[in-house]
PDB file of C-alpha atoms in Angstrom:
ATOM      1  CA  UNK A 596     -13.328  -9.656 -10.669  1.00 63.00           C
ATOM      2  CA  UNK A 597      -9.557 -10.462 -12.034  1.00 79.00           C
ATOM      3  CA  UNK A 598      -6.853  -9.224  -9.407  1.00 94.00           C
ATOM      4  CA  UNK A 599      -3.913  -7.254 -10.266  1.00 97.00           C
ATOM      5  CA  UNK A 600      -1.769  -9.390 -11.760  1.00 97.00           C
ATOM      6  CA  UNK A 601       2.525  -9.234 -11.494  1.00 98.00           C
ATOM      7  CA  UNK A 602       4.862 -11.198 -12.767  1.00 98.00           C
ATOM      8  CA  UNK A 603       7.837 -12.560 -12.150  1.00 98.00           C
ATOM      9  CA  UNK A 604       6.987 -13.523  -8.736  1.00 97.00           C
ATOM     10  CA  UNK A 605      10.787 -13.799  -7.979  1.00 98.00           C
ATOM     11  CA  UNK A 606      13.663 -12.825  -9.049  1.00 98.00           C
ATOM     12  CA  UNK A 607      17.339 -12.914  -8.433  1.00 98.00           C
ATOM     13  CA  UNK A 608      19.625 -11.309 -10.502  1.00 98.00           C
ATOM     14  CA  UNK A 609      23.864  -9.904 -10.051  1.00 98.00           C
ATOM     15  CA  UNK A 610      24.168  -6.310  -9.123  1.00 97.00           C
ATOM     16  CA  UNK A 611      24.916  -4.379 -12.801  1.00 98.00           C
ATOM     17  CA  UNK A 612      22.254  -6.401 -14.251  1.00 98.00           C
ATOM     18  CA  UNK A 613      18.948  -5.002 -15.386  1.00 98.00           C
ATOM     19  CA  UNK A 614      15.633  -6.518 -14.782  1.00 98.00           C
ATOM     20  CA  UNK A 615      12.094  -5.625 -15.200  1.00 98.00           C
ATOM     21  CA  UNK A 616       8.541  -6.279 -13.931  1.00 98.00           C
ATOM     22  CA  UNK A 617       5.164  -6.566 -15.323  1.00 98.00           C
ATOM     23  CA  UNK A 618       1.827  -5.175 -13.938  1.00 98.00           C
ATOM     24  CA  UNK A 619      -1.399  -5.867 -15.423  1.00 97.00           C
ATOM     25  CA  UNK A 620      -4.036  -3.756 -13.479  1.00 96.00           C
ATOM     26  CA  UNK A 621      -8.135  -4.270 -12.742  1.00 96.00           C
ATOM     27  CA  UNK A 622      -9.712  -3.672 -15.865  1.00 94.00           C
ATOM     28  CA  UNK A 623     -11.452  -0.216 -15.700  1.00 92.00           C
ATOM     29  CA  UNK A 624      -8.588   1.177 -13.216  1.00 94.00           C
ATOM     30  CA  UNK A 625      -7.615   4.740 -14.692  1.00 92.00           C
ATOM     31  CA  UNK A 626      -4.786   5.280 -11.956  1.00 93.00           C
ATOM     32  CA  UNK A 627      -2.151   2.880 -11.102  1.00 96.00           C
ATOM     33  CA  UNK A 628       0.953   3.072  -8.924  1.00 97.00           C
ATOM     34  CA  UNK A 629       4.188   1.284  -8.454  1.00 98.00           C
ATOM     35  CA  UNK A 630       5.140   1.100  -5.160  1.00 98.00           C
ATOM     36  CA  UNK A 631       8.780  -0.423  -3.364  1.00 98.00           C
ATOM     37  CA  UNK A 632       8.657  -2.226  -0.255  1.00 98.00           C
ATOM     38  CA  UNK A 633      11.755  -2.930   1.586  1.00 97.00           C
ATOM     39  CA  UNK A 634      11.955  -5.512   4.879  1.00 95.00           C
ATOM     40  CA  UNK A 635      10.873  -4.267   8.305  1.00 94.00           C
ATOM     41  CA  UNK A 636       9.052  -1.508   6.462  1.00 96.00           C
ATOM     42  CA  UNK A 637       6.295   0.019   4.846  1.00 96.00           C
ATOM     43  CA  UNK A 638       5.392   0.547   1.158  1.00 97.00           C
ATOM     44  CA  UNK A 639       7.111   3.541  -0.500  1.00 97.00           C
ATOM     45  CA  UNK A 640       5.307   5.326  -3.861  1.00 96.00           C
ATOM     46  CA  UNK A 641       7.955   4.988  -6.712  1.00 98.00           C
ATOM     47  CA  UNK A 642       5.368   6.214  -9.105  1.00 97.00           C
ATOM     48  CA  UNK A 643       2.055   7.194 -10.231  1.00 95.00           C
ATOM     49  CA  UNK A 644       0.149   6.888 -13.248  1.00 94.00           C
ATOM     50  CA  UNK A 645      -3.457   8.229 -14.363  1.00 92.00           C
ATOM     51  CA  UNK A 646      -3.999   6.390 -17.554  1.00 90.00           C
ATOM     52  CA  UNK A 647      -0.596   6.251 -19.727  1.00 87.00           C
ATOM     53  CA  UNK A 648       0.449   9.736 -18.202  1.00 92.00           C
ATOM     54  CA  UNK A 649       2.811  10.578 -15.057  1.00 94.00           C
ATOM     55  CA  UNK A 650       0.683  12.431 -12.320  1.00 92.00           C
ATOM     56  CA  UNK A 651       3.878  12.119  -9.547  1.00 92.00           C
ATOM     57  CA  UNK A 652       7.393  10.260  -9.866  1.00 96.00           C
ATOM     58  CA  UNK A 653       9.052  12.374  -7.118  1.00 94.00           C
ATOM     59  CA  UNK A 654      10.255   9.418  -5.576  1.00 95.00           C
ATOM     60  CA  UNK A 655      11.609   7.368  -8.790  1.00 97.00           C
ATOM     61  CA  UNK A 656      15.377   7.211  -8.871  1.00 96.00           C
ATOM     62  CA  UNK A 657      15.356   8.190 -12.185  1.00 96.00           C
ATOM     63  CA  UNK A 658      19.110   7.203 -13.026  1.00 96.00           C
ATOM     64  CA  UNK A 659      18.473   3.660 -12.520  1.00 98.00           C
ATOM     65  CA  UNK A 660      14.368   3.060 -12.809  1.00 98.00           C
ATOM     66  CA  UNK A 661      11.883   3.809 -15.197  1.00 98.00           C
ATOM     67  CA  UNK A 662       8.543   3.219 -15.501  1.00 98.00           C
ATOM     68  CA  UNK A 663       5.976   3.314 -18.831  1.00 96.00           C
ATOM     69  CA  UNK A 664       2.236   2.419 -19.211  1.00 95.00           C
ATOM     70  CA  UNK A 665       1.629   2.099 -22.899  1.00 83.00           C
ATOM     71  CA  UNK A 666      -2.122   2.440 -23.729  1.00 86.00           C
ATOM     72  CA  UNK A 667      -3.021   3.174 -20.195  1.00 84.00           C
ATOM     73  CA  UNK A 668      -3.480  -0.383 -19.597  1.00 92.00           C
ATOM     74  CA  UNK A 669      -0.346  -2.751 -18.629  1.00 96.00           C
ATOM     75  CA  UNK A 670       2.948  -0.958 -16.989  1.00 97.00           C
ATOM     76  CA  UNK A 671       6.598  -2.263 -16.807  1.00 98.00           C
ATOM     77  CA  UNK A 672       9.310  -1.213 -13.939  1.00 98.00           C
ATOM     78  CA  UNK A 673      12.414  -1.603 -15.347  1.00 98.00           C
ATOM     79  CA  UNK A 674      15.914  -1.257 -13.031  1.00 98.00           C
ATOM     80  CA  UNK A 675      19.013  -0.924 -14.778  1.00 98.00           C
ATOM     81  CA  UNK A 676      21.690  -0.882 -13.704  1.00 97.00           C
ATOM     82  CA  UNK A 677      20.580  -2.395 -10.116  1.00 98.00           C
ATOM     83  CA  UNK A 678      21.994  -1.955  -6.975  1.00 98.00           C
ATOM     84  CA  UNK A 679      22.425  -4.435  -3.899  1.00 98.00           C
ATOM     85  CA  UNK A 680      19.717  -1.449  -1.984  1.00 97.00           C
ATOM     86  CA  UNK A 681      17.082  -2.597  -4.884  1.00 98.00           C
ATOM     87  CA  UNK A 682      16.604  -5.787  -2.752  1.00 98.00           C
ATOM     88  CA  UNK A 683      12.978  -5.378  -1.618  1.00 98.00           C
ATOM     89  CA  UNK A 684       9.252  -6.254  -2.850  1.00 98.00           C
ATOM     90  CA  UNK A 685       8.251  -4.457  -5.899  1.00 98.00           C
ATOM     91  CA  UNK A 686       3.806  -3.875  -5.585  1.00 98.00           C
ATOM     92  CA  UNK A 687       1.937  -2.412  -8.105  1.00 98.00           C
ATOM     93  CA  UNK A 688      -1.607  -1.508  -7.619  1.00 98.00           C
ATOM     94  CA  UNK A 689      -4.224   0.102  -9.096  1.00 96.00           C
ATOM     95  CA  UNK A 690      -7.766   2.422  -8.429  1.00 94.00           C
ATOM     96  CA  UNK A 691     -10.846   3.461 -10.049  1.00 90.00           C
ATOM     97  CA  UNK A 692     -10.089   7.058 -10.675  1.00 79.00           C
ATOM     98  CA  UNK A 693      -8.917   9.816  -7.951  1.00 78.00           C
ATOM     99  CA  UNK A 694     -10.209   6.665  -5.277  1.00 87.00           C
ATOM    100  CA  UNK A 695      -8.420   6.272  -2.466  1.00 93.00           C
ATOM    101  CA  UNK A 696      -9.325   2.533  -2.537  1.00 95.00           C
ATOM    102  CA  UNK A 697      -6.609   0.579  -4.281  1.00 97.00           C
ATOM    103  CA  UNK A 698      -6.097  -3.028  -5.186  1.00 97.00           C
ATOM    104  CA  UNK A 699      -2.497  -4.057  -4.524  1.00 98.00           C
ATOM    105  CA  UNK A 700      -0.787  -7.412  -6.558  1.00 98.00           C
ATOM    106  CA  UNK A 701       0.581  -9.326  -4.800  1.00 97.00           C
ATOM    107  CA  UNK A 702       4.283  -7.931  -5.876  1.00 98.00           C
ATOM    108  CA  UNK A 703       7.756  -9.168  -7.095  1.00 98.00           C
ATOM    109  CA  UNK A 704      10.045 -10.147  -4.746  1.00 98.00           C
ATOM    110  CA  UNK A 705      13.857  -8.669  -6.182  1.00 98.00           C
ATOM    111  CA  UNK A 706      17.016  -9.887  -4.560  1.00 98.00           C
ATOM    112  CA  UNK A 707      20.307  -8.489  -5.667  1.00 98.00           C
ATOM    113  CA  UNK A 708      23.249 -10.459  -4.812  1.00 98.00           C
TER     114      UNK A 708
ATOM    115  CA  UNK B 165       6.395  11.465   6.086  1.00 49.00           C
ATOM    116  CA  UNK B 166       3.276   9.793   7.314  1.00 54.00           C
ATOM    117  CA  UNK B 167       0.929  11.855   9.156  1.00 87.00           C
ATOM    118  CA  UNK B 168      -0.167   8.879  11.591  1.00 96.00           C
ATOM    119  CA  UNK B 169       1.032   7.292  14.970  1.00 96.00           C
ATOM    120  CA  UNK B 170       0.437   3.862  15.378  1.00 98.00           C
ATOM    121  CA  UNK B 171       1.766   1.351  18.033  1.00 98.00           C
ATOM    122  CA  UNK B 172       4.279  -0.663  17.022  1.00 97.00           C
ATOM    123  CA  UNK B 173       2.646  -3.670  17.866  1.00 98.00           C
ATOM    124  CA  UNK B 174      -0.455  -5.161  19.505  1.00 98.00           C
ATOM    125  CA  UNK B 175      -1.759  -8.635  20.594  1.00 98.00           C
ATOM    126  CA  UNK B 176      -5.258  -9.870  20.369  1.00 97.00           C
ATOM    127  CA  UNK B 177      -6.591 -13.223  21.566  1.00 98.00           C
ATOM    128  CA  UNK B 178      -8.944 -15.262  19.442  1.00 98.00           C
ATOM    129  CA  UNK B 179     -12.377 -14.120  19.477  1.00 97.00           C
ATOM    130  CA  UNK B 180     -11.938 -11.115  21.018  1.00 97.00           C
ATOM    131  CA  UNK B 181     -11.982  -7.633  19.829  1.00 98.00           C
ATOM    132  CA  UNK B 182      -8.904  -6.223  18.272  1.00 98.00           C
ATOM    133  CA  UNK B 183      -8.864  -2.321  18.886  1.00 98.00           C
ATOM    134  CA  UNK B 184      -6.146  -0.807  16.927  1.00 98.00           C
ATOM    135  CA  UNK B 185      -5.393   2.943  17.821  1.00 98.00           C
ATOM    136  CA  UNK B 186      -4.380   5.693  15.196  1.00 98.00           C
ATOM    137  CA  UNK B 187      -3.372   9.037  16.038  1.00 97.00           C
ATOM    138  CA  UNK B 188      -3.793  11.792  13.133  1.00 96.00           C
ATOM    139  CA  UNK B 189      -3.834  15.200  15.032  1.00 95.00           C
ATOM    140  CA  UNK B 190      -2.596  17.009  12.136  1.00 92.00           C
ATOM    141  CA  UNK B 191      -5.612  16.115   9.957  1.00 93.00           C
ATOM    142  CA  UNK B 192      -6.780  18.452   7.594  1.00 89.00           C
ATOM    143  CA  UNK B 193     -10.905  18.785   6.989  1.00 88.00           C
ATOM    144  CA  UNK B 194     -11.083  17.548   3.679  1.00 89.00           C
ATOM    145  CA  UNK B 195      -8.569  14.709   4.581  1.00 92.00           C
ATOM    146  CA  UNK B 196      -9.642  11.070   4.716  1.00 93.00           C
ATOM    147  CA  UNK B 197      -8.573   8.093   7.256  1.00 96.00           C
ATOM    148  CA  UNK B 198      -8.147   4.685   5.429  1.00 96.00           C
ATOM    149  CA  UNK B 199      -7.015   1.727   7.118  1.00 98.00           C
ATOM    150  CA  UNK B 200      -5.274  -1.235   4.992  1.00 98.00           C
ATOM    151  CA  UNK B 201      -3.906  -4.306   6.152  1.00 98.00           C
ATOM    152  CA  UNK B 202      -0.723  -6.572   4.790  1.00 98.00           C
ATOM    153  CA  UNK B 203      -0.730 -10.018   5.637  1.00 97.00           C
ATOM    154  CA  UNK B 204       2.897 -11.797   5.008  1.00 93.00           C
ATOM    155  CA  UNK B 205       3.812 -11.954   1.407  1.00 91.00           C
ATOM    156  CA  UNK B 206       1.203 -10.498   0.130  1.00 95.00           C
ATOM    157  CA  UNK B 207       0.057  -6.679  -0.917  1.00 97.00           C
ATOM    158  CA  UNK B 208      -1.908  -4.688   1.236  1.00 98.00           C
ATOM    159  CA  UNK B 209      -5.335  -4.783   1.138  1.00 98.00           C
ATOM    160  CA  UNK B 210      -8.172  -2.266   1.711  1.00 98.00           C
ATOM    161  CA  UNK B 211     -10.247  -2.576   4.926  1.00 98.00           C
ATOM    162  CA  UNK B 212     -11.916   0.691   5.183  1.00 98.00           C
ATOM    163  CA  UNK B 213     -12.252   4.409   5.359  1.00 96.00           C
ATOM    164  CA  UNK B 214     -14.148   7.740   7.190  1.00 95.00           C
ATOM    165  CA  UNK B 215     -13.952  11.305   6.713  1.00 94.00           C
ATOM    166  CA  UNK B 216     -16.040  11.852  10.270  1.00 92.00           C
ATOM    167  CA  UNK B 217     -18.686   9.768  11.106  1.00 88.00           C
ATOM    168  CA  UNK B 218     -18.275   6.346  11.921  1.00 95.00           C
ATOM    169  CA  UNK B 219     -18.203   3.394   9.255  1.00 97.00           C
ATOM    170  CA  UNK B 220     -18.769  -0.057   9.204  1.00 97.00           C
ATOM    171  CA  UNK B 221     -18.537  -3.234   6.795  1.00 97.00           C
ATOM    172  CA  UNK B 222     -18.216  -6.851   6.233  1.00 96.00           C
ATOM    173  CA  UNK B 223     -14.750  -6.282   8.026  1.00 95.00           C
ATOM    174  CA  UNK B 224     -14.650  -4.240  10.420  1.00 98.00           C
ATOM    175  CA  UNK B 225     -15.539  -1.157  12.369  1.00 98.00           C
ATOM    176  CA  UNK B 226     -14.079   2.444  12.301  1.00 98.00           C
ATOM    177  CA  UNK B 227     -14.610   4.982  15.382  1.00 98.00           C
ATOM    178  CA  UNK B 228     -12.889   8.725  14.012  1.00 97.00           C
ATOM    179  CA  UNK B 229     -13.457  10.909  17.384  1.00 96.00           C
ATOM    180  CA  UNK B 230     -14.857  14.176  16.959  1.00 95.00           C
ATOM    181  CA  UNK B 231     -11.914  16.021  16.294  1.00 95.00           C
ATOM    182  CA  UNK B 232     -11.028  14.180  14.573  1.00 95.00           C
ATOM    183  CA  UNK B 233      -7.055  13.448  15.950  1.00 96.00           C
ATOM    184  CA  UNK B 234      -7.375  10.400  16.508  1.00 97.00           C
ATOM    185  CA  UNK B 235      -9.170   7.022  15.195  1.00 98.00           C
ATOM    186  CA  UNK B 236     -10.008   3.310  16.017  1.00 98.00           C
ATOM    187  CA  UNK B 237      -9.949   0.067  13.721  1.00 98.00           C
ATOM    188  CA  UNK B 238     -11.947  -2.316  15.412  1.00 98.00           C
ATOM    189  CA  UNK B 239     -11.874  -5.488  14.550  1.00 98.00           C
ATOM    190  CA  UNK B 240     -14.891  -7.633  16.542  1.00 97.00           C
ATOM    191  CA  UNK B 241     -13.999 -11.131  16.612  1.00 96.00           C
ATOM    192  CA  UNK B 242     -10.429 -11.258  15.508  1.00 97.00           C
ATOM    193  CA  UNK B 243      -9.230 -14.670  14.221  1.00 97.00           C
ATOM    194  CA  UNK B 244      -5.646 -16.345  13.571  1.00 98.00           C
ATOM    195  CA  UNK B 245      -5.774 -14.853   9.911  1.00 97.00           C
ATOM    196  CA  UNK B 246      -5.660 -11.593  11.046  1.00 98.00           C
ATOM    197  CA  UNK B 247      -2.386 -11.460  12.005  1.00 98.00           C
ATOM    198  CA  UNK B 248      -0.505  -8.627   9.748  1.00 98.00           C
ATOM    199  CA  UNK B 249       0.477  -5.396   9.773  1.00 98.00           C
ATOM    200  CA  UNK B 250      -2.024  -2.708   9.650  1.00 98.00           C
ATOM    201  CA  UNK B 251      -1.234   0.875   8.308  1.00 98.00           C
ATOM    202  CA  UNK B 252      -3.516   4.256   9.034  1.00 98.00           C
ATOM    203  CA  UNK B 253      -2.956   6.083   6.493  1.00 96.00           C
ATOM    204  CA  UNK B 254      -4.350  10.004   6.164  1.00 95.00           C
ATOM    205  CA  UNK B 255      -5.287  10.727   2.535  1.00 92.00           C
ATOM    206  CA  UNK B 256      -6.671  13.878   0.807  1.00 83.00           C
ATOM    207  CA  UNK B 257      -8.759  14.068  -2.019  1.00 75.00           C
ATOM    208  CA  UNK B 258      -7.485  14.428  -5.666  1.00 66.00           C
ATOM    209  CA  UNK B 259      -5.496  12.312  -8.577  1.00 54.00           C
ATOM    210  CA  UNK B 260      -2.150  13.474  -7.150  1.00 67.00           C
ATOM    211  CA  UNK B 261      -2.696  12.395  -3.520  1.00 82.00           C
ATOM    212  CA  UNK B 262      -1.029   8.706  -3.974  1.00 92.00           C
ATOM    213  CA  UNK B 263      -1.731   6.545  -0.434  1.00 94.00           C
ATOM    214  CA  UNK B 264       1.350   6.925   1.716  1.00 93.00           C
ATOM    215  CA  UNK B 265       2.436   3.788   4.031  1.00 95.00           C
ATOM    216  CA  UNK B 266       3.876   4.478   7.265  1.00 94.00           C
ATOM    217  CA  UNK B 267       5.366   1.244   9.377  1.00 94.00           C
ATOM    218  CA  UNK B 268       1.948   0.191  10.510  1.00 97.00           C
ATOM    219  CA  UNK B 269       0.910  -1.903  13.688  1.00 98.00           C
ATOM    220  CA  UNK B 270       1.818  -5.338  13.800  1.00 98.00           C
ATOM    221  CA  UNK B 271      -1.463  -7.308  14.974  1.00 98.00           C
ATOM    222  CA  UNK B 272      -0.571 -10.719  16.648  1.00 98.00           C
ATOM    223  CA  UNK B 273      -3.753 -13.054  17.058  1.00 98.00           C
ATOM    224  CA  UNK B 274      -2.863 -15.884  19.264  1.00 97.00           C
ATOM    225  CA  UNK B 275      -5.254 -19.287  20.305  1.00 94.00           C
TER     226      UNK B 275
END
């Protein structure tokens, strides 16, 4: 089966500017998650979807990011404005219900300068 | 915060087993232990989970002790491509119960 799919793979953009990534999930994949991933350490949740609804966004910094799933299909991660911190390895992923088995992309590598 | 203790890091020669400790003695009895792996610029990928009794697939092994405190990812014939991180991760049941990544082990493999 068809990976989860992100895009851009890279990015650089000016602190102030916006920017915003793409996730296209397994098909069939009812829950899907964004998650931020910054050198030296592990994946943090930004935010969790069950089909185009918000089950926990505790963790979004809601001033800058937001998140949508139109559909309950494809999601976007937007960042505006962004911050030199933002630096870091956007992953989305995705899972067949309440599973605790997910399928990660392979993410979108951000660098602020 | 995570609810797991791994070792920083670990080496593993070539064809040997790779034992990778996890300590979870706060576990709850409904909770689940899922190991994933990250191999350098990519995402993490699922290698298996246990609620109590010991599992086993294409990939590798996982020993959960009785108590269940404490668990082992056991990897029989390690090779150079798995070197990554792993991450124990300590999951209940339920849509709201998103995976959450601690720092993981860093597995070396070396010829």
């Amino acid at each position: 089966e068809a990976g989860v799919a992100q895009s851009p793979r890279y990015k650089i953009i000016e602190k102030r500017q916006s920017v915003a990534f793409w996730c296209n999930p397994i098909s069939g994949h009812a829950t899907l998650y964004w998650y931020q991933q910054i050198l030296g350490q592990g994946p943090k949740l930004l935010i969790q979807f069950q089909n185009n609804g918000v089950v926990d966004d505790s963790q979004l910094p809601k001033d800058r990011f937001s998140a949508e799933r139109l559909k309950g299909v494809d999601s976007t991660l937007k960042i505006q404005p962004a911050k030199l911190e933002d630096s870091a390895v956007y992953l989305c992923a995705s899972s067949f219900a309440r599973s605790g088995v997910y399928t990660f992309g392979s993410g979108t590598r951000l660098t602020v300068v | 915060d995570a609810k797991t203790t791994q070792p920083t890091s670990m080496d593993c020669a070539e064809g040997r087993a790779a034992n990778l400790p996890c300590n979870h003695s706060t576990i709850s009895g409904n909770e689940y232990v899922y190991w994933y792996r990250q191999i350098h610029s990519q995402g993490p990928q699922y290698i298996i989970h246990g609620l109590k009794n010991n599992e086993t697939n294409e990939m590798a092994s996982l020993i959960i002790t009785e108590d269940r405190k404490s668990s082992t990812l056991i990897l029989p014939h390690a090779t150079l491509r798995d070197t990554a991180v792993y991450y124990c991760i300590v999951r209940g049941p339920g849509a709201g119960t998103a995976l959450i990544f601690g720092k993981g082990t860093t597995l070396s493999v070396s010829s």
